[in-house]
Short mmCIF file of C-alpha atoms and ligand atoms in Angstrom, two decimals:
data_model
loop_
_atom_site.label_atom_id
_atom_site.label_comp_id
_atom_site.label_asym_id
_atom_site.label_seq_id
_atom_site.Cartn_x
_atom_site.Cartn_y
_atom_site.Cartn_z
CA MET A 123 -0.34 -0.10 0.27
CA ALA A 124 2.94 2.38 -0.63
CA ASP A 125 1.05 3.63 -3.53
CA CYS A 126 -2.86 2.93 -1.98
CA GLY A 127 -3.05 -0.05 -3.64
CA TYR A 128 -0.17 0.86 -6.93
CA ASP A 129 2.23 -1.20 -6.08
CA ILE A 130 1.27 -5.12 -7.02
CA SER A 131 3.12 -8.16 -4.62
CA ASP A 132 0.87 -10.14 -6.60
CA PHE A 133 -1.52 -10.53 -9.20
CA THR A 134 -3.75 -13.07 -9.03
CA ASN A 135 -4.77 -12.16 -5.55
CA ILE A 136 -7.32 -10.22 -3.25
CA ASP A 137 -5.06 -8.22 -0.77
CA PRO A 138 -7.16 -9.65 2.55
CA VAL A 139 -7.24 -6.00 3.63
CA PHE A 140 -10.15 -6.25 0.85
CA GLY A 141 -11.25 -9.56 1.05
CA THR A 142 -10.59 -12.75 -0.84
CA LEU A 143 -10.85 -14.42 -4.02
CA GLN A 144 -14.59 -15.87 -3.24
CA ASP A 145 -15.33 -12.45 -2.27
CA PHE A 146 -14.46 -10.77 -4.84
CA ASP A 147 -16.29 -13.44 -7.13
CA GLU A 148 -19.57 -12.92 -5.06
CA LEU A 149 -19.43 -9.30 -5.82
CA LEU A 150 -18.64 -9.33 -9.91
CA GLN A 151 -22.28 -12.15 -9.30
CA ALA A 152 -23.82 -9.49 -7.35
CA VAL A 153 -22.81 -6.73 -10.36
CA HIS A 154 -23.42 -8.80 -13.15
CA ALA A 155 -27.26 -9.57 -11.29
CA SER A 156 -27.76 -6.01 -11.32
CA GLY A 157 -27.28 -5.52 -14.92
CA LEU A 158 -23.90 -3.60 -14.10
CA LYS A 159 -20.19 -4.55 -15.80
CA LEU A 160 -17.48 -4.25 -13.74
CA ILE A 161 -13.38 -3.54 -15.08
CA LEU A 162 -10.37 -4.18 -12.81
CA ASP A 163 -7.25 -1.46 -13.23
CA LEU A 164 -4.60 -3.46 -14.15
CA VAL A 165 -0.96 -2.01 -13.36
CA PRO A 166 1.21 -3.56 -16.06
CA ASN A 167 3.54 -0.51 -16.04
CA HIS A 168 5.49 -1.22 -12.23
CA THR A 169 5.16 -3.79 -9.02
CA SER A 170 5.99 -3.22 -5.94
CA ASP A 171 9.57 -4.32 -4.41
CA ARG A 172 7.64 -6.93 -2.82
CA HIS A 173 6.54 -8.57 -5.77
CA PRO A 174 8.87 -12.27 -5.93
CA TRP A 175 8.84 -11.50 -9.35
CA PHE A 176 11.66 -8.38 -8.27
CA GLN A 177 12.44 -9.75 -4.76
CA GLU A 178 14.32 -12.81 -7.62
CA SER A 179 15.26 -10.61 -10.32
CA ARG A 180 16.88 -8.38 -7.06
CA SER A 181 18.46 -11.56 -5.87
CA SER A 182 21.18 -11.48 -8.76
CA ARG A 183 22.82 -10.77 -11.72
CA ASP A 184 22.24 -13.72 -12.98
CA SER A 185 19.29 -14.37 -11.25
CA PRO A 186 16.78 -15.59 -14.54
CA LYS A 187 14.46 -12.76 -13.46
CA ARG A 188 17.27 -10.13 -13.85
CA ASP A 189 15.79 -8.61 -16.76
CA TRP A 190 12.49 -8.65 -16.47
CA TYR A 191 12.52 -4.93 -14.88
CA ILE A 192 15.14 -2.33 -15.80
CA TRP A 193 18.98 -2.48 -14.24
CA ARG A 194 21.67 -0.58 -15.39
CA ASP A 195 25.10 0.01 -14.35
CA PRO A 196 26.19 3.15 -12.79
CA GLY A 197 26.42 6.49 -15.25
CA GLU A 198 30.64 7.39 -15.24
CA ASP A 199 30.98 9.17 -12.36
CA GLY A 200 29.00 6.20 -10.98
CA GLY A 201 25.59 8.10 -10.43
CA PRO A 202 22.72 7.00 -12.20
CA PRO A 203 22.83 5.87 -15.55
CA ASN A 204 21.30 9.06 -17.21
CA ASN A 205 19.20 11.81 -16.04
CA TRP A 206 15.27 9.97 -15.96
CA LEU A 207 13.30 11.30 -12.90
CA SER A 208 10.06 10.14 -11.09
CA SER A 209 7.23 11.35 -11.08
CA PHE A 210 6.36 11.50 -8.12
CA GLY A 211 9.77 13.19 -7.24
CA GLY A 212 13.62 12.62 -7.16
CA GLY A 213 15.43 10.87 -9.39
CA ALA A 214 14.13 7.26 -11.10
CA TRP A 215 17.14 5.19 -10.71
CA GLN A 216 17.32 3.64 -7.39
CA PHE A 217 20.88 1.62 -6.56
CA ASP A 218 21.15 -1.82 -5.09
CA THR A 219 24.30 -1.79 -3.20
CA ALA A 220 23.52 -6.02 -3.05
CA THR A 221 24.19 -6.01 -6.94
CA GLY A 222 25.79 -2.97 -7.88
CA GLN A 223 23.74 -1.97 -10.36
CA PHE A 224 20.12 0.45 -10.44
CA TYR A 225 17.05 -0.16 -11.64
CA TYR A 226 14.07 2.74 -13.18
CA HIS A 227 10.80 2.91 -11.34
CA THR A 228 8.05 6.01 -12.68
CA PHE A 229 6.59 6.22 -9.53
CA LEU A 230 7.96 5.37 -5.72
CA LYS A 231 11.12 3.32 -5.35
CA ALA A 232 8.87 0.94 -4.13
CA GLN A 233 7.47 0.66 -7.21
CA PRO A 234 10.01 -0.79 -9.93
CA ASP A 235 9.27 -0.76 -13.48
CA LEU A 236 9.18 -4.18 -15.32
CA ASN A 237 11.22 -4.65 -18.63
CA TRP A 238 8.15 -4.55 -21.24
CA ARG A 239 10.63 -5.74 -24.03
CA HIS A 240 11.10 -9.01 -22.60
CA PRO A 241 8.88 -11.50 -23.84
CA ASP A 242 8.88 -13.12 -20.51
CA VAL A 243 7.48 -10.13 -18.60
CA ARG A 244 5.07 -9.73 -21.90
CA SER A 245 3.61 -12.90 -21.81
CA ALA A 246 3.49 -12.89 -17.84
CA MET A 247 1.38 -10.11 -17.45
CA TYR A 248 -1.26 -11.74 -20.41
CA ASP A 249 -2.00 -13.97 -18.37
CA VAL A 250 -2.67 -11.84 -15.52
CA MET A 251 -4.88 -10.62 -17.53
CA ARG A 252 -6.44 -13.50 -18.80
CA PHE A 253 -7.14 -15.07 -15.27
CA TRP A 254 -9.18 -12.06 -14.32
CA LEU A 255 -11.09 -11.66 -18.20
CA ARG A 256 -11.59 -15.63 -17.44
CA ARG A 257 -13.30 -14.66 -13.93
CA GLY A 258 -15.67 -12.54 -16.12
CA VAL A 259 -14.31 -9.05 -15.41
CA ASP A 260 -15.63 -7.34 -17.98
CA GLY A 261 -12.73 -5.66 -18.97
CA PHE A 262 -9.52 -2.83 -17.64
CA ARG A 263 -8.42 0.03 -17.01
CA VAL A 264 -4.82 0.04 -18.60
CA ASP A 265 -3.08 2.06 -15.53
CA VAL A 266 0.03 4.25 -17.38
CA ILE A 267 -0.49 2.58 -20.43
CA TRP A 268 1.63 5.45 -22.34
CA HIS A 269 5.05 4.04 -20.05
CA ILE A 270 5.08 1.03 -20.53
CA VAL A 271 8.05 0.73 -22.87
CA LYS A 272 11.36 3.15 -22.23
CA ASP A 273 13.84 3.89 -24.73
CA GLY A 274 15.87 1.12 -25.83
CA GLU A 275 19.62 3.35 -25.71
CA PHE A 276 18.57 5.13 -22.43
CA ARG A 277 18.83 8.45 -24.03
CA ASP A 278 18.53 11.77 -21.43
CA ASN A 279 14.68 13.63 -21.71
CA PRO A 280 16.11 16.97 -22.89
CA SER A 281 14.57 19.86 -20.22
CA ASN A 282 12.36 21.11 -21.04
CA PRO A 283 12.16 25.22 -21.31
CA MET A 284 8.72 26.05 -20.12
CA PHE A 285 9.33 24.82 -17.11
CA ARG A 286 8.01 27.66 -14.23
CA SER A 287 9.35 26.87 -10.49
CA GLY A 288 5.96 25.38 -8.37
CA GLU A 289 5.30 22.64 -10.62
CA PRO A 290 5.91 19.34 -10.31
CA PRO A 291 10.03 19.07 -10.48
CA HIS A 292 9.73 16.10 -13.59
CA HIS A 293 8.59 18.38 -15.05
CA SER A 294 11.90 20.03 -15.36
CA LEU A 295 12.35 17.44 -18.24
CA ILE A 296 10.69 16.53 -21.59
CA PRO A 297 9.60 12.98 -21.07
CA LEU A 298 10.76 12.31 -24.56
CA TYR A 299 12.49 9.32 -23.42
CA THR A 300 10.78 7.63 -20.87
CA ALA A 301 7.20 7.36 -22.04
CA ASP A 302 4.43 7.65 -25.59
CA ARG A 303 7.69 5.56 -27.46
CA PRO A 304 6.70 3.83 -30.69
CA GLU A 305 7.06 1.02 -29.92
CA VAL A 306 3.92 0.69 -27.12
CA HIS A 307 0.96 0.70 -29.95
CA ASP A 308 2.59 -2.71 -30.41
CA ILE A 309 2.17 -3.75 -26.65
CA ILE A 310 -1.19 -2.51 -27.14
CA ALA A 311 -2.24 -4.14 -29.46
CA GLU A 312 -0.82 -7.43 -27.82
CA MET A 313 -3.38 -6.70 -24.86
CA ARG A 314 -6.49 -6.22 -27.08
CA MET A 315 -6.15 -9.50 -29.06
CA VAL A 316 -5.73 -10.28 -25.43
CA ALA A 317 -8.61 -8.99 -24.34
CA ASP A 318 -10.55 -9.90 -27.33
CA GLU A 319 -9.99 -14.18 -27.17
CA PHE A 320 -13.15 -13.18 -24.67
CA VAL A 321 -15.95 -11.14 -25.81
CA ASP A 322 -16.97 -8.32 -25.23
CA ARG A 323 -14.13 -6.87 -22.76
CA VAL A 324 -13.16 -3.21 -22.55
CA LEU A 325 -9.82 -1.66 -22.56
CA ILE A 326 -9.68 1.86 -21.30
CA GLY A 327 -5.87 3.42 -21.86
CA GLU A 328 -4.75 5.48 -18.80
CA ILE A 329 -3.55 8.58 -20.04
CA TYR A 330 -1.89 12.40 -19.76
CA LEU A 331 -1.07 13.52 -23.77
CA PRO A 332 -2.14 16.86 -25.73
CA ILE A 333 -4.97 15.25 -27.65
CA GLU A 334 -3.23 14.80 -30.90
CA ARG A 335 -0.70 12.26 -28.96
CA LEU A 336 -3.79 10.91 -27.08
CA VAL A 337 -5.26 10.24 -29.92
CA CYS A 338 -3.41 7.67 -31.19
CA TYR A 339 -4.04 5.37 -28.91
CA TYR A 340 -7.01 4.14 -30.73
CA GLY A 341 -4.27 2.31 -32.32
CA ARG A 342 -3.39 0.65 -36.47
CA ASP A 343 -7.23 0.32 -37.66
CA LEU A 344 -8.23 0.93 -34.20
CA CYS A 345 -6.99 -2.38 -32.87
CA GLY A 346 -4.88 -0.13 -29.35
CA VAL A 347 -7.25 0.51 -26.74
CA HIS A 348 -11.00 1.07 -26.83
CA LEU A 349 -10.92 4.42 -25.23
CA PRO A 350 -7.46 6.09 -24.38
CA PHE A 351 -9.10 8.24 -21.09
CA ASN A 352 -9.71 11.67 -22.70
CA PHE A 353 -8.97 14.45 -19.31
CA SER A 354 -8.88 17.28 -21.80
CA LEU A 355 -11.61 18.36 -19.02
CA ILE A 356 -9.54 17.84 -15.65
CA SER A 357 -7.26 20.77 -17.16
CA ALA A 358 -8.65 22.71 -19.31
CA PRO A 359 -9.38 26.38 -17.99
CA TRP A 360 -13.38 27.17 -17.67
CA ASN A 361 -14.74 28.55 -20.01
CA ALA A 362 -16.82 28.89 -23.01
CA ARG A 363 -14.45 29.27 -25.77
CA ALA A 364 -11.61 27.31 -24.35
CA LEU A 365 -14.26 24.47 -24.33
CA ALA A 366 -15.43 24.61 -27.13
CA LYS A 367 -11.80 24.66 -28.42
CA LEU A 368 -11.02 21.24 -26.85
CA ILE A 369 -14.08 19.54 -28.04
CA ASP A 370 -13.74 20.56 -31.53
CA GLU A 371 -10.00 19.75 -31.60
CA TYR A 372 -11.05 16.08 -30.06
CA GLU A 373 -13.77 15.72 -32.17
CA ALA A 374 -11.49 16.78 -35.28
CA ALA A 375 -8.51 14.82 -34.06
CA LEU A 376 -10.54 11.11 -33.44
CA PRO A 377 -9.94 8.87 -35.70
CA ALA A 378 -13.00 7.41 -38.28
CA GLY A 379 -14.83 4.59 -36.07
CA GLY A 380 -12.81 5.46 -32.71
CA TRP A 381 -15.33 6.60 -29.64
CA PRO A 382 -14.93 9.35 -27.94
CA ASN A 383 -14.54 9.50 -24.18
CA TRP A 384 -15.11 12.71 -21.19
CA VAL A 385 -14.03 12.73 -17.46
CA LEU A 386 -14.27 15.65 -15.17
CA GLY A 387 -12.67 13.67 -12.17
CA ASN A 388 -10.22 11.34 -11.08
CA HIS A 389 -8.20 9.72 -7.92
CA ASP A 390 -5.41 11.68 -9.50
CA ASN A 391 -6.75 15.08 -9.34
CA PRO A 392 -8.64 17.63 -7.60
CA ARG A 393 -12.78 17.20 -7.60
CA ILE A 394 -14.83 19.32 -10.05
CA ALA A 395 -16.99 20.59 -7.19
CA SER A 396 -14.06 22.60 -5.97
CA ARG A 397 -12.39 23.94 -9.38
CA VAL A 398 -15.56 25.18 -10.63
CA GLY A 399 -17.41 25.53 -7.73
CA ALA A 400 -20.93 23.70 -6.42
CA ALA A 401 -23.14 25.53 -8.10
CA GLN A 402 -21.53 25.65 -11.76
CA ALA A 403 -20.68 21.74 -11.30
CA ARG A 404 -24.21 20.73 -11.61
CA VAL A 405 -23.16 22.54 -15.57
CA ALA A 406 -20.06 20.50 -15.76
CA ALA A 407 -22.71 17.21 -15.08
CA MET A 408 -25.25 18.50 -18.32
CA LEU A 409 -21.28 19.18 -19.75
CA LEU A 410 -19.77 15.85 -18.87
CA LEU A 411 -23.67 13.82 -19.78
CA THR A 412 -25.07 15.71 -23.29
CA LEU A 413 -20.99 15.41 -25.18
CA ARG A 414 -21.05 12.94 -27.54
CA GLY A 415 -18.96 10.09 -25.87
CA THR A 416 -18.51 7.59 -22.62
CA PRO A 417 -18.76 9.40 -19.79
CA THR A 418 -16.69 8.52 -16.89
CA ILE A 419 -18.40 10.19 -13.38
CA TYR A 420 -16.10 9.87 -10.18
CA TYR A 421 -17.99 8.19 -7.06
CA GLY A 422 -19.01 11.21 -5.45
CA GLU A 423 -19.14 13.62 -8.43
CA GLU A 424 -22.90 12.20 -8.06
CA ILE A 425 -23.41 13.74 -5.25
CA GLY A 426 -21.15 17.23 -5.63
CA MET A 427 -18.68 15.80 -3.37
CA ALA A 428 -15.81 18.49 -2.65
CA GLN A 429 -12.23 18.05 -2.19
CA LEU A 430 -11.52 17.48 1.63
CA ARG A 431 -8.20 19.41 3.04
CA ILE A 432 -6.17 16.77 4.83
CA VAL A 433 -4.10 18.17 7.46
CA LEU A 434 -0.40 16.69 7.54
CA ASP A 435 -1.12 14.05 10.37
CA HIS A 436 -3.85 12.61 8.05
CA VAL A 437 -1.63 12.48 5.04
CA ARG A 438 -2.03 8.72 3.44
CA ASP A 439 -0.57 9.62 -0.59
CA GLN A 440 3.01 8.98 -0.28
CA VAL A 441 3.60 11.66 -2.89
CA GLU A 442 2.26 14.67 -0.88
CA ALA A 443 4.96 13.84 1.22
CA ASN A 444 7.61 13.78 -0.87
CA LEU A 445 6.48 17.22 -2.97
CA PRO A 446 4.63 18.78 0.17
CA GLY A 447 2.83 21.86 -0.96
CA ILE A 448 3.07 21.72 -4.74
CA GLY A 449 -0.46 20.82 -4.95
CA LEU A 450 -0.16 17.75 -6.08
CA GLY A 451 -1.71 15.54 -2.66
CA ARG A 452 -4.22 13.49 -4.14
CA ASP A 453 -5.72 12.43 -0.43
CA GLY A 454 -8.73 15.29 -0.98
CA CYS A 455 -10.48 13.52 -3.85
CA ARG A 456 -10.45 10.18 -1.92
CA THR A 457 -12.57 10.25 1.12
CA PRO A 458 -15.19 8.05 1.68
CA MET A 459 -18.19 7.95 -0.25
CA GLN A 460 -20.88 10.38 1.52
CA TRP A 461 -24.14 7.76 1.35
CA ASP A 462 -25.63 8.40 4.66
CA GLN A 463 -25.43 9.94 7.68
CA SER A 464 -24.52 7.31 10.03
CA ARG A 465 -21.16 6.91 12.07
CA ASN A 466 -18.63 7.40 8.76
CA ALA A 467 -21.15 8.63 6.32
CA GLY A 468 -22.22 5.18 6.17
CA PHE A 469 -18.76 3.96 4.71
CA SER A 470 -17.71 1.27 6.84
CA LYS A 471 -17.17 0.48 10.99
CA GLY A 472 -14.10 0.53 10.70
CA LYS A 473 -11.90 3.95 10.91
CA PRO A 474 -11.12 5.28 7.53
CA TRP A 475 -8.10 5.74 6.14
CA LEU A 476 -8.93 9.61 5.45
CA PRO A 477 -11.49 11.34 7.05
CA VAL A 478 -14.93 11.77 6.12
CA ALA A 479 -15.81 15.24 5.18
CA ARG A 480 -17.66 17.44 7.83
CA THR A 481 -20.64 18.35 5.92
CA TYR A 482 -21.45 14.57 5.48
CA ARG A 483 -24.87 15.16 7.12
CA LYS A 484 -26.50 17.08 4.55
CA MET A 485 -24.42 15.67 1.50
CA ASN A 486 -24.92 11.58 1.40
CA LEU A 487 -26.39 9.86 -0.85
CA ASN A 488 -29.54 9.12 1.31
CA ALA A 489 -30.55 12.32 1.79
CA GLN A 490 -30.15 14.02 -2.09
CA ARG A 491 -32.03 10.56 -3.15
CA LYS A 492 -35.36 12.28 -0.85
CA GLU A 493 -34.41 15.52 -1.61
CA GLU A 494 -35.54 17.62 -4.56
CA ASN A 495 -32.82 18.84 -7.04
CA SER A 496 -30.49 17.31 -5.31
CA HIS A 497 -27.04 16.98 -7.15
CA TYR A 498 -28.38 13.46 -7.05
CA GLN A 499 -31.52 13.79 -8.88
CA LEU A 500 -29.59 16.36 -11.43
CA TYR A 501 -27.75 13.22 -12.03
CA GLN A 502 -30.18 10.72 -12.25
CA ARG A 503 -32.27 12.93 -14.68
CA LEU A 504 -29.70 13.74 -16.85
CA ILE A 505 -29.12 9.60 -16.98
CA ALA A 506 -32.77 9.00 -18.13
CA ILE A 507 -32.48 11.44 -20.73
CA ARG A 508 -29.96 10.25 -22.16
CA ARG A 509 -30.84 7.07 -22.31
CA ALA A 510 -34.60 7.94 -23.32
CA HIS A 511 -32.98 10.46 -26.49
CA PRO A 512 -30.87 8.33 -28.86
CA ALA A 513 -28.95 11.34 -30.31
CA LEU A 514 -27.18 12.18 -26.50
CA SER A 515 -25.92 8.60 -26.96
CA PHE A 516 -25.62 8.63 -30.42
CA GLY A 517 -26.24 12.19 -32.02
CA SER A 518 -23.49 14.12 -34.11
CA TYR A 519 -21.71 16.85 -32.09
CA ASN A 520 -22.19 20.48 -33.41
CA PRO A 521 -21.02 23.86 -32.41
CA ILE A 522 -22.83 26.33 -32.09
CA ALA A 523 -21.97 29.62 -30.28
CA ALA A 524 -19.17 29.81 -27.36
CA SER A 525 -18.41 33.44 -26.12
CA GLY A 526 -18.11 35.06 -23.02
CA ASP A 527 -19.84 32.11 -19.93
CA LEU A 528 -22.31 30.46 -23.16
CA LEU A 529 -21.12 27.38 -24.33
CA THR A 530 -23.98 25.77 -27.28
CA TYR A 531 -24.40 23.02 -29.61
CA ILE A 532 -26.65 20.76 -30.51
CA ARG A 533 -26.59 16.83 -30.59
CA VAL A 534 -28.45 15.65 -33.69
CA LEU A 535 -29.74 12.05 -34.96
CA GLY A 536 -31.80 11.26 -38.06
CA GLU A 537 -34.90 14.02 -36.73
CA GLU A 538 -33.98 14.17 -33.59
CA ARG A 539 -31.98 17.91 -32.69
CA LEU A 540 -31.06 18.62 -29.60
CA LEU A 541 -29.60 22.28 -28.46
CA ILE A 542 -27.74 22.40 -25.09
CA ALA A 543 -27.46 25.55 -23.75
CA LEU A 544 -25.38 26.18 -20.40
CA ASN A 545 -24.29 29.53 -18.55
CA LEU A 546 -20.27 28.90 -17.38
CA GLY A 547 -20.71 32.29 -15.34
CA HIS A 548 -22.98 33.70 -12.15
CA GLU A 549 -24.41 36.64 -13.67
CA PRO A 550 -27.95 35.74 -16.37
CA LEU A 551 -27.56 34.78 -19.73
CA SER A 552 -30.05 35.30 -23.21
CA THR A 553 -29.37 34.52 -25.88
CA THR A 554 -30.95 34.36 -29.31
CA LEU A 555 -30.83 31.14 -31.72
CA THR A 556 -30.25 31.54 -35.06
CA ALA A 557 -32.17 31.03 -37.77
CA PHE A 558 -32.58 27.94 -38.21
CA LEU A 559 -33.36 26.93 -34.68
CA VAL A 560 -36.11 28.90 -33.57
CA ARG A 561 -37.80 26.95 -31.55
CA GLY A 562 -38.66 24.30 -29.25
CA ARG A 563 -39.37 22.72 -26.51
CA LEU A 564 -37.33 22.96 -22.54
CA LEU A 565 -36.19 18.66 -21.78
CA MET A 566 -34.84 20.04 -18.58
CA SER A 567 -32.93 22.50 -16.51
CA THR A 568 -29.71 22.04 -13.94
CA GLU A 569 -32.11 24.00 -11.44
CA GLU A 570 -35.53 23.46 -11.60
CA ASP A 571 -37.91 22.09 -13.65
CA ARG A 572 -38.85 24.10 -16.49
CA VAL A 573 -39.51 21.14 -18.41
CA GLY A 574 -41.85 21.68 -21.41
CA GLU A 575 -41.33 25.42 -21.48
CA SER A 576 -41.88 26.59 -24.85
CA ILE A 577 -38.62 28.59 -26.24
CA ASN A 578 -39.23 30.80 -29.02
CA GLN A 579 -36.34 32.31 -30.65
CA SER A 580 -34.63 33.54 -27.31
CA ILE A 581 -33.10 31.27 -23.61
CA ASP A 582 -32.59 32.99 -21.32
CA LEU A 583 -30.03 31.03 -18.49
CA ARG A 584 -29.76 32.23 -14.93
CA PRO A 585 -26.49 31.94 -13.15
CA HIS A 586 -24.87 28.95 -13.58
CA GLU A 587 -27.88 26.75 -15.66
CA GLY A 588 -27.76 24.69 -17.78
CA VAL A 589 -31.07 23.74 -20.75
CA ILE A 590 -31.08 20.59 -23.36
CA VAL A 591 -33.94 21.79 -25.55
CA GLU A 592 -35.43 19.94 -27.96
CA LEU A 593 -35.69 21.63 -31.04
CA ALA A 594 -38.95 21.49 -33.53
CA SER A 595 -38.23 19.93 -36.70
CA THR A 596 -37.33 22.47 -39.98
CA ASP A 597 -39.83 21.00 -41.27
CA PRO A 598 -42.79 23.23 -41.52
CA SER A 599 -45.41 21.56 -41.22
CA SER A 600 -44.29 19.45 -37.72
CA GLU A 601 -42.96 23.07 -37.23
CA ARG A 602 -46.62 23.85 -36.57
CA GLU A 603 -46.93 20.57 -34.97
CA ALA A 604 -44.27 21.30 -32.26
CA VAL A 605 -45.52 24.91 -31.55
CA ARG A 606 -49.60 23.61 -31.23
C1 LIG B 219 -2.01 6.21 -12.43
C2 LIG B 219 -2.57 5.67 -11.06
O1 LIG B 219 -3.56 6.71 -11.63
C3 LIG B 219 -2.33 6.43 -9.71
O2 LIG B 219 -3.10 6.77 -9.19
C4 LIG B 219 -0.57 6.35 -9.33
O3 LIG B 219 -0.04 6.74 -8.49
C5 LIG B 219 0.22 5.51 -10.65
N1 LIG B 219 -0.61 5.08 -11.46
C6 LIG B 219 1.53 4.65 -10.76
O4 LIG B 219 0.40 3.63 -10.53
#
């Protein structure tokens, strides 16, 4: 648990902290029985330093598993073999006194990187995938997939002229030789073949790259991951122009047949409700669920959970300890899910690892189930509307306007045209529809029930309000119908 679970010492078992394989099977069965799917996090880039593979690898230079990890002799000055940096602070090379070589770790030194150039590592990890796929999991979210192969010549990374103080120290180098290497795509294609040995399984790649690089992970002829996670909304400036630009860029960059996806938050980044504010988080939810592509909802987003400030005594994330004060601390978005008003917000009868937000008595799922227009009810309505209107799932995305705080677009499928208008600011807004849109019927608002309100030429938006309008057909006869 050096990295809260991302340091694995046995890939085909359940850590006793969480239960047993039998518990897992029961969970999977229950999940499937309720019509849901379950995917696992696959962590192929590294293991724990306590993994028997690494123990064996470090035991001697002649160990048959020596090359399962990335070992190098010291550089000429006796220091690390090159300038590569860890994403979690400091150098990426750890010296092993017993064997006189350094091993490479992208993350903590307790997380040595596997050597994916070694065929046995590849087949061992593919067997790990098969182990879980055979058990019935519906796929994997693949951890740091763009990192798994490093430069075969171990060239120094160039320095980053854009680096500013206050950024994580590893940003001082451009990770040219440590990530997004061309060879990674052959490996991903192999992973995909493993997933395809089974019916209906998905691979989602964790990738932080600019859009033009990200979309390469769909692979040649779409034989890469099904969904390269699109995290662009997490770092986007929250204004209409910037959002419209990134949506356009992403839509334009997608390969033919590549299915899009959108994410507002995850366990490594500050929560959306704290990034844009509680009121605006409702608009963000409407954006997420009306864009084209698979939306990912991070637990707690559906009830508006905010980032929690974690006092030093309660810090769990070692990265926070390694890099204090640069705002990377990830504990604040990992606090217990707020289920109800009972002790520990109903999360656990034991003592949770992280504190529960003090707001839990009001902000919990149980309370929000009953509360009209709660954050949770909003998510429910958005999901229901998405299901009821295929244009929201499968329709094309057409930008309309993006200026100041107003973002509008339409989703079109056959005759169905849905206009989404979002007010990203705290002032009321009014927008006039262009001639070809003209009129429609309001399907939902983020704020209160305006369902059925007819829209004629202009839409009024309250502060932090988003609406979905079903546009009347452009065919004049059906337009008359809609007005009646
Ligand atoms: C990415 C995960 O999302 C993060 O939580 C973890 O610390 C690193 N990979 C290392 O496994």
